[in-house]
Amino acid sequence: MTMRRYWYYPGCSGHASARDYQRSVALISPALGLDLVEVEDWNCCGTTAMTSVEPRLSVVLSARNLALAEEAGGRADLVVTCNSCYAILRRAQEQYARRREVRAEVDEALAGIGRRYSGTVRVRHLLEVLVRDVGLDALRERVRRPLSGLRLAPYYGCLLGRPRNDFEDPEEPLSMDRLLEATGATVVRFDRKSKCCGGALITTHEEAALELVREVLSEAAAREARAVVTACPMCQFNLDAYQAKVNAAFGTRLRLPVLYFSQVLGLSLGFGASELGLGQRFVPVGGVGKL
Amino acid sequence: MSEVRIAVYVCHCGTNIADKVDVAGVREFARRLPGVEVARDYQYMCADPGQELLRSDIRERGINRVVVASCSPRMHEATFRQVLESAGLNGYLFEMANIREHCSWVTEESELATHKARALVAAAVKRVRFHAPLEERYVEVNQKALVVGGGIAGIEAALKIARAGKKVWLVERGPSIGGKMAGLDKTFPTLDCSACILTPKMVEAAQHPKITLLSYSEVEGVDGYVGNFQVTVRRKARYVREEDCTGCGTCYQKCPKKVPSEFDGGLSHRKAIYVPFPQAVPNVPVIDRSNCIRFQTGRCGACEKFCPRDAVDFEQEDEFLTLEVGAVIVATGYETFQPQEAPQWGWGRYENVLTARQLERLVNASGPTGGKVLLRRDGEFTDEVPKSVAVLHCIGSRDENYYPYCSRLCCMASLKLAHLIREKTGAQVYSFYIDIRSAGKGYEEFYTRVQAEGIQFIRGKGAEVLERDGQLYVHAEDTLLGAYREVPVDMVVLSTAVTPAPGAERVAQIFGIQRGQDGFFLESHPKLEPLKTATEGIYIVGCCQGPKDIPDSVAQGAGGAAEVLSLLTAGRVQISPVVAEIDAEACSGCKVCVPLCPYSAIKYDEERGACGVNEALCKGCGTCVASCPSGALSCRHFTDEQIYAQIEEVSSL
């Protein structure tokens, strides 16, 4: 199998709360012909916190990561697995390309730390790489253990198609639907697939965020999904870690495992539940992992 | 050539030019150019006193070439040519320098704008020296007209032309005329019944001795030029012979195949052989081939068997007609935004989310529920009436993700629907709006009336519609309250944007019409030529030009008829003398130019062994001139001498 090489940006959560996500990605990538090489010395993308207080500095933080990938040479695709990193890095990519004043400011800041960026890096979500570069047919061919009969709710969160990009529709994203279908699973209709999970509000305004988490989980339960599948560490965390709190606050009896698409894909490719990190859940995956 | 005596006029255009360009400086510069006898600057050259300046200089100072430095020739070249003619000078001994659009409006620095104005004036002065007098020519105008599109605007245009005694072809793509108006229940602000005011016009159009109605037909191509168009029309096979059918309806009663009705927005069924609605004109069914059992499997044929007049004909084929007409009115209408492209509003997800056009069918007595507003469950209407309904304005309109423009008619249509729902069901009706745009006669009064009827107006665009535990919720930011709201309702009505009709691109291509950024057809001047297009003799009326309500569409239809009648009644039309000519001696007969001509104006003459230009067809575009390897082709008023003089001068400054 020819290997395709990409630069990889795991993001802060990839090294912390979403280590299982990163582990599953590291496991399935070589099996699908992807050689993901982590960018050395990367820093925070400048996510929510920085964006809301110092929007320009957040672009500079992102741009440093882009500059690192560019300096490293080779294929100029930077693969991201966190939706927030994806949105923030892409915004930096686009603002740098289109807005002269941003470009000037970023160039100056980078010069201060002895770096240069010329705008060649393309930020891509791993989902996009799987669906477009690897392709659904190739994925289907590699499925060893079809997940027949497993009902899954594809939950994209709000950031994958926002701001508008050439990858996903902001309201009706479909890449994960197609990918999960390729594993043989049954993808349920999911109207709240691109609604917000509450994001960082879970730490600052928990009441409001829990309401949003409940909305998403309740629909998945109503549609009789066995699990919710996400593409973002923040979504996964809010839906999984706060499920018990939602049940306590609203009197619901939700018990939905929340998986990463890479873990589901891994199961279908024949990897075991524990090597994919499926044990590291607040809501136990139970039978889903034993398929 | 007698001595060249040039007059130059620099126009201020009020402050449009004079604020940026040093007009006195340009005048002084022009005065010193070779051949210039008179140079003046003036506030408004196009106004009467400006024109008079020109006339008196020609008469009293022996001027025989004129340059006006002002606006675009598109605006006033014709005006000034006439002034020259009225002073006894040929109109083509004139040149315009555009120092408004090309200088003052687009240049930030005064210095640079003035410099460019000087260059353009110098170039015009150099060029005009080589101008030659040209004679205008005239061609006869064919006395028949074509109207494309049988909605209210097209019907109105056809009737007005026919009543003046001129023959009209009315071509309609669908099986019936009537357009979008036929699907409406009541019309704002008077609430008169749409069918009651439209149907008589449809019938008159079909029966008028001067109108030939070609329904279920499409224009495939247009040849010729103003006054003499040849139009190819495809008459699509109906599989029912129009001349034999009496419209008895036996065929569609017997047809076993049910298909969702387009006319009712999918809320009811029609058959595979059908008339779109009971008052259809002509009242002759068509067979929808893709859904017909006979066409798909070879079995069935019930309609043929039961037709008492043997009018069903499965063997029928498309026919082609060529119409000769002097003028064309394009009235191809609009479409509405398809909300499945935007799932956040729930259409297609939740069965009690309807478009405004679907609701029109529900409130209509001949609609799928006999005029009752009822909720649906599992694809069927129940007998349950909604207790609360939300009407969402601006769905797809005024939205940079979809259509940035205001669709103009939906505020009033939404108010009308809110009124009708309230009247028929007594439901609590919420109207979610950005602003209410009720500009029109009696419109604001209607808005006030609807407010008094107890409709709840929420200033905030409906952001999304979601179902929770079987209940629909409209989410919106109430901008008057400064709060986020989730309003539970039983039914949601989406007032979707008005968009260009499907196929508008092709229609534009066939008729040589330009389209604006929004995809609607482009008029030749937004204020003063709202019905004309870039192609002479082709006019646009109604919603194909942009969103319009019924009164405006009718007014435009009548206006289009007036354009056509003034052309037809004049009987002849001026043809520009700016055309290509061939020096037969120099032509080698290589025929390179023949296929290049976009107007098919060049023919090869076997006998002379040379090509010739049909001056009536030639538009003077110059393509052939540039292609001719032996230099035998030239274009009048754009000779090499003239163009080189201009280029040399403009680049020397």
mmCIF file with all atom_site columns, N, CA and C in Angstrom, chain A residues 141-178:
data_model
loop_
_atom_site.group_PDB
_atom_site.id
_atom_site.type_symbol
_atom_site.label_atom_id
_atom_site.label_alt_id
_atom_site.label_comp_id
_atom_site.label_asym_id
_atom_site.label_entity_id
_atom_site.label_seq_id
_atom_site.pdbx_PDB_ins_code
_atom_site.Cartn_x
_atom_site.Cartn_y
_atom_site.Cartn_z
_atom_site.occupancy
_atom_site.B_iso_or_equiv
_atom_site.pdbx_formal_charge
_atom_site.auth_seq_id
_atom_site.auth_comp_id
_atom_site.auth_asym_id
_atom_site.auth_atom_id
_atom_site.pdbx_PDB_model_num
ATOM 1   N N  . GLU A 1 141 ? -13.750 -1.515 1.353  1.00 0.00 ? 141 GLU A N  1
ATOM 2   C CA . GLU A 1 141 ? -12.965 -2.719 1.049  1.00 0.00 ? 141 GLU A CA 1
ATOM 3   C C  . GLU A 1 141 ? -12.190 -3.225 2.256  1.00 0.00 ? 141 GLU A C  1
ATOM 4   N N  . ARG A 1 142 ? -11.803 -2.306 3.152  1.00 0.00 ? 142 ARG A N  1
ATOM 5   C CA . ARG A 1 142 ? -10.948 -2.712 4.269  1.00 0.00 ? 142 ARG A CA 1
ATOM 6   C C  . ARG A 1 142 ? -11.732 -3.142 5.502  1.00 0.00 ? 142 ARG A C  1
ATOM 7   N N  . VAL A 1 143 ? -13.061 -3.004 5.419  1.00 0.00 ? 143 VAL A N  1
ATOM 8   C CA . VAL A 1 143 ? -13.867 -3.376 6.589  1.00 0.00 ? 143 VAL A CA 1
ATOM 9   C C  . VAL A 1 143 ? -13.816 -4.890 6.773  1.00 0.00 ? 143 VAL A C  1
ATOM 10  N N  . ARG A 1 144 ? -13.356 -5.328 7.965  1.00 0.00 ? 144 ARG A N  1
ATOM 11  C CA . ARG A 1 144 ? -13.259 -6.763 8.241  1.00 0.00 ? 144 ARG A CA 1
ATOM 12  C C  . ARG A 1 144 ? -14.461 -7.234 9.054  1.00 0.00 ? 144 ARG A C  1
ATOM 13  N N  . ARG A 1 145 ? -14.942 -6.319 9.910  1.00 0.00 ? 145 ARG A N  1
ATOM 14  C CA . ARG A 1 145 ? -16.038 -6.690 10.800 1.00 0.00 ? 145 ARG A CA 1
ATOM 15  C C  . ARG A 1 145 ? -17.168 -5.681 10.592 1.00 0.00 ? 145 ARG A C  1
ATOM 16  N N  . PRO A 1 146 ? -18.051 -5.922 9.640  1.00 0.00 ? 146 PRO A N  1
ATOM 17  C CA . PRO A 1 146 ? -19.122 -4.943 9.384  1.00 0.00 ? 146 PRO A CA 1
ATOM 18  C C  . PRO A 1 146 ? -19.973 -4.744 10.637 1.00 0.00 ? 146 PRO A C  1
ATOM 19  N N  . LEU A 1 147 ? -20.310 -3.501 10.909 1.00 0.00 ? 147 LEU A N  1
ATOM 20  C CA . LEU A 1 147 ? -21.046 -3.206 12.141 1.00 0.00 ? 147 LEU A CA 1
ATOM 21  C C  . LEU A 1 147 ? -22.551 -3.300 11.891 1.00 0.00 ? 147 LEU A C  1
ATOM 22  N N  . SER A 1 148 ? -22.971 -4.330 11.214 1.00 0.00 ? 148 SER A N  1
ATOM 23  C CA . SER A 1 148 ? -24.371 -4.467 10.821 1.00 0.00 ? 148 SER A CA 1
ATOM 24  C C  . SER A 1 148 ? -25.292 -4.400 12.022 1.00 0.00 ? 148 SER A C  1
ATOM 25  N N  . GLY A 1 149 ? -26.341 -3.652 11.871 1.00 0.00 ? 149 GLY A N  1
ATOM 26  C CA . GLY A 1 149 ? -27.356 -3.584 12.910 1.00 0.00 ? 149 GLY A CA 1
ATOM 27  C C  . GLY A 1 149 ? -27.046 -2.580 14.006 1.00 0.00 ? 149 GLY A C  1
ATOM 28  N N  . LEU A 1 150 ? -25.851 -2.005 14.003 1.00 0.00 ? 150 LEU A N  1
ATOM 29  C CA . LEU A 1 150 ? -25.518 -1.032 15.043 1.00 0.00 ? 150 LEU A CA 1
ATOM 30  C C  . LEU A 1 150 ? -26.082 0.332  14.663 1.00 0.00 ? 150 LEU A C  1
ATOM 31  N N  . ARG A 1 151 ? -26.980 0.856  15.484 1.00 0.00 ? 151 ARG A N  1
ATOM 32  C CA . ARG A 1 151 ? -27.605 2.147  15.181 1.00 0.00 ? 151 ARG A CA 1
ATOM 33  C C  . ARG A 1 151 ? -26.786 3.276  15.797 1.00 0.00 ? 151 ARG A C  1
ATOM 34  N N  . LEU A 1 152 ? -26.303 4.159  14.962 1.00 0.00 ? 152 LEU A N  1
ATOM 35  C CA . LEU A 1 152 ? -25.424 5.231  15.431 1.00 0.00 ? 152 LEU A CA 1
ATOM 36  C C  . LEU A 1 152 ? -25.986 6.605  15.070 1.00 0.00 ? 152 LEU A C  1
ATOM 37  N N  . ALA A 1 153 ? -25.832 7.556  16.014 1.00 0.00 ? 153 ALA A N  1
ATOM 38  C CA . ALA A 1 153 ? -26.232 8.938  15.736 1.00 0.00 ? 153 ALA A CA 1
ATOM 39  C C  . ALA A 1 153 ? -24.985 9.747  15.423 1.00 0.00 ? 153 ALA A C  1
ATOM 40  N N  . PRO A 1 154 ? -24.840 10.266 14.195 1.00 0.00 ? 154 PRO A N  1
ATOM 41  C CA . PRO A 1 154 ? -23.640 11.023 13.837 1.00 0.00 ? 154 PRO A CA 1
ATOM 42  C C  . PRO A 1 154 ? -23.757 12.451 14.363 1.00 0.00 ? 154 PRO A C  1
ATOM 43  N N  . TYR A 1 155 ? -22.872 12.820 15.269 1.00 0.00 ? 155 TYR A N  1
ATOM 44  C CA . TYR A 1 155 ? -22.947 14.163 15.856 1.00 0.00 ? 155 TYR A CA 1
ATOM 45  C C  . TYR A 1 155 ? -21.706 14.950 15.466 1.00 0.00 ? 155 TYR A C  1
ATOM 46  N N  . TYR A 1 156 ? -21.905 15.971 14.635 1.00 0.00 ? 156 TYR A N  1
ATOM 47  C CA . TYR A 1 156 ? -20.784 16.724 14.069 1.00 0.00 ? 156 TYR A CA 1
ATOM 48  C C  . TYR A 1 156 ? -20.400 17.932 14.914 1.00 0.00 ? 156 TYR A C  1
ATOM 49  N N  . GLY A 1 157 ? -21.353 18.404 15.727 1.00 0.00 ? 157 GLY A N  1
ATOM 50  C CA . GLY A 1 157 ? -21.116 19.667 16.426 1.00 0.00 ? 157 GLY A CA 1
ATOM 51  C C  . GLY A 1 157 ? -21.254 20.830 15.475 1.00 0.00 ? 157 GLY A C  1
ATOM 52  N N  . CYS A 1 158 ? -21.071 22.028 16.015 1.00 0.00 ? 158 CYS A N  1
ATOM 53  C CA . CYS A 1 158 ? -21.420 23.214 15.235 1.00 0.00 ? 158 CYS A CA 1
ATOM 54  C C  . CYS A 1 158 ? -20.272 23.769 14.400 1.00 0.00 ? 158 CYS A C  1
ATOM 55  N N  . LEU A 1 159 ? -19.039 23.280 14.593 1.00 0.00 ? 159 LEU A N  1
ATOM 56  C CA . LEU A 1 159 ? -17.905 24.000 14.001 1.00 0.00 ? 159 LEU A CA 1
ATOM 57  C C  . LEU A 1 159 ? -17.401 23.472 12.661 1.00 0.00 ? 159 LEU A C  1
ATOM 58  N N  . LEU A 1 160 ? -17.792 22.256 12.314 1.00 0.00 ? 160 LEU A N  1
ATOM 59  C CA . LEU A 1 160 ? -17.170 21.623 11.155 1.00 0.00 ? 160 LEU A CA 1
ATOM 60  C C  . LEU A 1 160 ? -17.442 22.383 9.852  1.00 0.00 ? 160 LEU A C  1
ATOM 61  N N  . GLY A 1 161 ? -18.639 22.937 9.735  1.00 0.00 ? 161 GLY A N  1
ATOM 62  C CA . GLY A 1 161 ? -18.972 23.660 8.496  1.00 0.00 ? 161 GLY A CA 1
ATOM 63  C C  . GLY A 1 161 ? -19.005 25.163 8.692  1.00 0.00 ? 161 GLY A C  1
ATOM 64  N N  . ARG A 1 162 ? -18.521 25.624 9.853  1.00 0.00 ? 162 ARG A N  1
ATOM 65  C CA . ARG A 1 162 ? -18.605 27.055 10.128 1.00 0.00 ? 162 ARG A CA 1
ATOM 66  C C  . ARG A 1 162 ? -17.247 27.597 10.505 1.00 0.00 ? 162 ARG A C  1
ATOM 67  N N  . PRO A 1 163 ? -16.836 28.792 10.058 1.00 0.00 ? 163 PRO A N  1
ATOM 68  C CA . PRO A 1 163 ? -17.505 29.535 8.984  1.00 0.00 ? 163 PRO A CA 1
ATOM 69  C C  . PRO A 1 163 ? -17.492 28.726 7.693  1.00 0.00 ? 163 PRO A C  1
ATOM 70  N N  . ARG A 1 164 ? -18.376 29.106 6.771  1.00 0.00 ? 164 ARG A N  1
ATOM 71  C CA . ARG A 1 164 ? -18.552 28.331 5.545  1.00 0.00 ? 164 ARG A CA 1
ATOM 72  C C  . ARG A 1 164 ? -17.229 27.877 4.953  1.00 0.00 ? 164 ARG A C  1
ATOM 73  N N  . ASN A 1 165 ? -17.131 26.637 4.592  1.00 0.00 ? 165 ASN A N  1
ATOM 74  C CA . ASN A 1 165 ? -15.920 26.154 3.947  1.00 0.00 ? 165 ASN A CA 1
ATOM 75  C C  . ASN A 1 165 ? -16.286 25.201 2.817  1.00 0.00 ? 165 ASN A C  1
ATOM 76  N N  . ASP A 1 166 ? -15.258 24.681 2.153  1.00 0.00 ? 166 ASP A N  1
ATOM 77  C CA . ASP A 1 166 ? -15.530 23.841 0.991  1.00 0.00 ? 166 ASP A CA 1
ATOM 78  C C  . ASP A 1 166 ? -15.675 22.374 1.368  1.00 0.00 ? 166 ASP A C  1
ATOM 79  N N  . PHE A 1 167 ? -15.726 22.097 2.662  1.00 0.00 ? 167 PHE A N  1
ATOM 80  C CA . PHE A 1 167 ? -15.809 20.703 3.076  1.00 0.00 ? 167 PHE A CA 1
ATOM 81  C C  . PHE A 1 167 ? -17.223 20.311 3.491  1.00 0.00 ? 167 PHE A C  1
ATOM 82  N N  . GLU A 1 168 ? -17.771 20.983 4.482  1.00 0.00 ? 168 GLU A N  1
ATOM 83  C CA . GLU A 1 168 ? -19.054 20.542 5.007  1.00 0.00 ? 168 GLU A CA 1
ATOM 84  C C  . GLU A 1 168 ? -20.132 21.615 4.945  1.00 0.00 ? 168 GLU A C  1
ATOM 85  N N  . ASP A 1 169 ? -21.384 21.172 4.799  1.00 0.00 ? 169 ASP A N  1
ATOM 86  C CA . ASP A 1 169 ? -22.504 22.081 4.888  1.00 0.00 ? 169 ASP A CA 1
ATOM 87  C C  . ASP A 1 169 ? -22.716 22.426 6.360  1.00 0.00 ? 169 ASP A C  1
ATOM 88  N N  . PRO A 1 170 ? -22.921 23.703 6.699  1.00 0.00 ? 170 PRO A N  1
ATOM 89  C CA . PRO A 1 170 ? -23.045 24.050 8.119  1.00 0.00 ? 170 PRO A CA 1
ATOM 90  C C  . PRO A 1 170 ? -24.280 23.417 8.771  1.00 0.00 ? 170 PRO A C  1
ATOM 91  N N  . GLU A 1 171 ? -25.336 23.214 8.024  1.00 0.00 ? 171 GLU A N  1
ATOM 92  C CA . GLU A 1 171 ? -26.582 22.714 8.622  1.00 0.00 ? 171 GLU A CA 1
ATOM 93  C C  . GLU A 1 171 ? -26.765 21.213 8.415  1.00 0.00 ? 171 GLU A C  1
ATOM 94  N N  . GLU A 1 172 ? -26.314 20.712 7.297  1.00 0.00 ? 172 GLU A N  1
ATOM 95  C CA . GLU A 1 172 ? -26.579 19.310 6.982  1.00 0.00 ? 172 GLU A CA 1
ATOM 96  C C  . GLU A 1 172 ? -25.275 18.620 6.565  1.00 0.00 ? 172 GLU A C  1
ATOM 97  N N  . PRO A 1 173 ? -24.325 18.499 7.522  1.00 0.00 ? 173 PRO A N  1
ATOM 98  C CA . PRO A 1 173 ? -23.077 17.811 7.185  1.00 0.00 ? 173 PRO A CA 1
ATOM 99  C C  . PRO A 1 173 ? -23.367 16.334 6.917  1.00 0.00 ? 173 PRO A C  1
ATOM 100 N N  . LEU A 1 174 ? -22.578 15.722 6.041  1.00 0.00 ? 174 LEU A N  1
ATOM 101 C CA . LEU A 1 174 ? -22.875 14.345 5.644  1.00 0.00 ? 174 LEU A CA 1
ATOM 102 C C  . LEU A 1 174 ? -21.672 13.410 5.666  1.00 0.00 ? 174 LEU A C  1
ATOM 103 N N  . SER A 1 175 ? -20.439 13.952 5.802  1.00 0.00 ? 175 SER A N  1
ATOM 104 C CA . SER A 1 175 ? -19.257 13.106 5.644  1.00 0.00 ? 175 SER A CA 1
ATOM 105 C C  . SER A 1 175 ? -19.262 11.927 6.625  1.00 0.00 ? 175 SER A C  1
ATOM 106 N N  . MET A 1 176 ? -19.612 12.203 7.883  1.00 0.00 ? 176 MET A N  1
ATOM 107 C CA . MET A 1 176 ? -19.561 11.138 8.878  1.00 0.00 ? 176 MET A CA 1
ATOM 108 C C  . MET A 1 176 ? -20.689 10.124 8.637  1.00 0.00 ? 176 MET A C  1
ATOM 109 N N  . ASP A 1 177 ? -21.840 10.596 8.160  1.00 0.00 ? 177 ASP A N  1
ATOM 110 C CA . ASP A 1 177 ? -22.927 9.674  7.803  1.00 0.00 ? 177 ASP A CA 1
ATOM 111 C C  . ASP A 1 177 ? -22.403 8.642  6.818  1.00 0.00 ? 177 ASP A C  1
ATOM 112 N N  . ARG A 1 178 ? -21.732 9.156  5.756  1.00 0.00 ? 178 ARG A N  1
ATOM 113 C CA . ARG A 1 178 ? -21.247 8.271  4.695  1.00 0.00 ? 178 ARG A CA 1
ATOM 114 C C  . ARG A 1 178 ? -20.177 7.315  5.228  1.00 0.00 ? 178 ARG A C  1
#
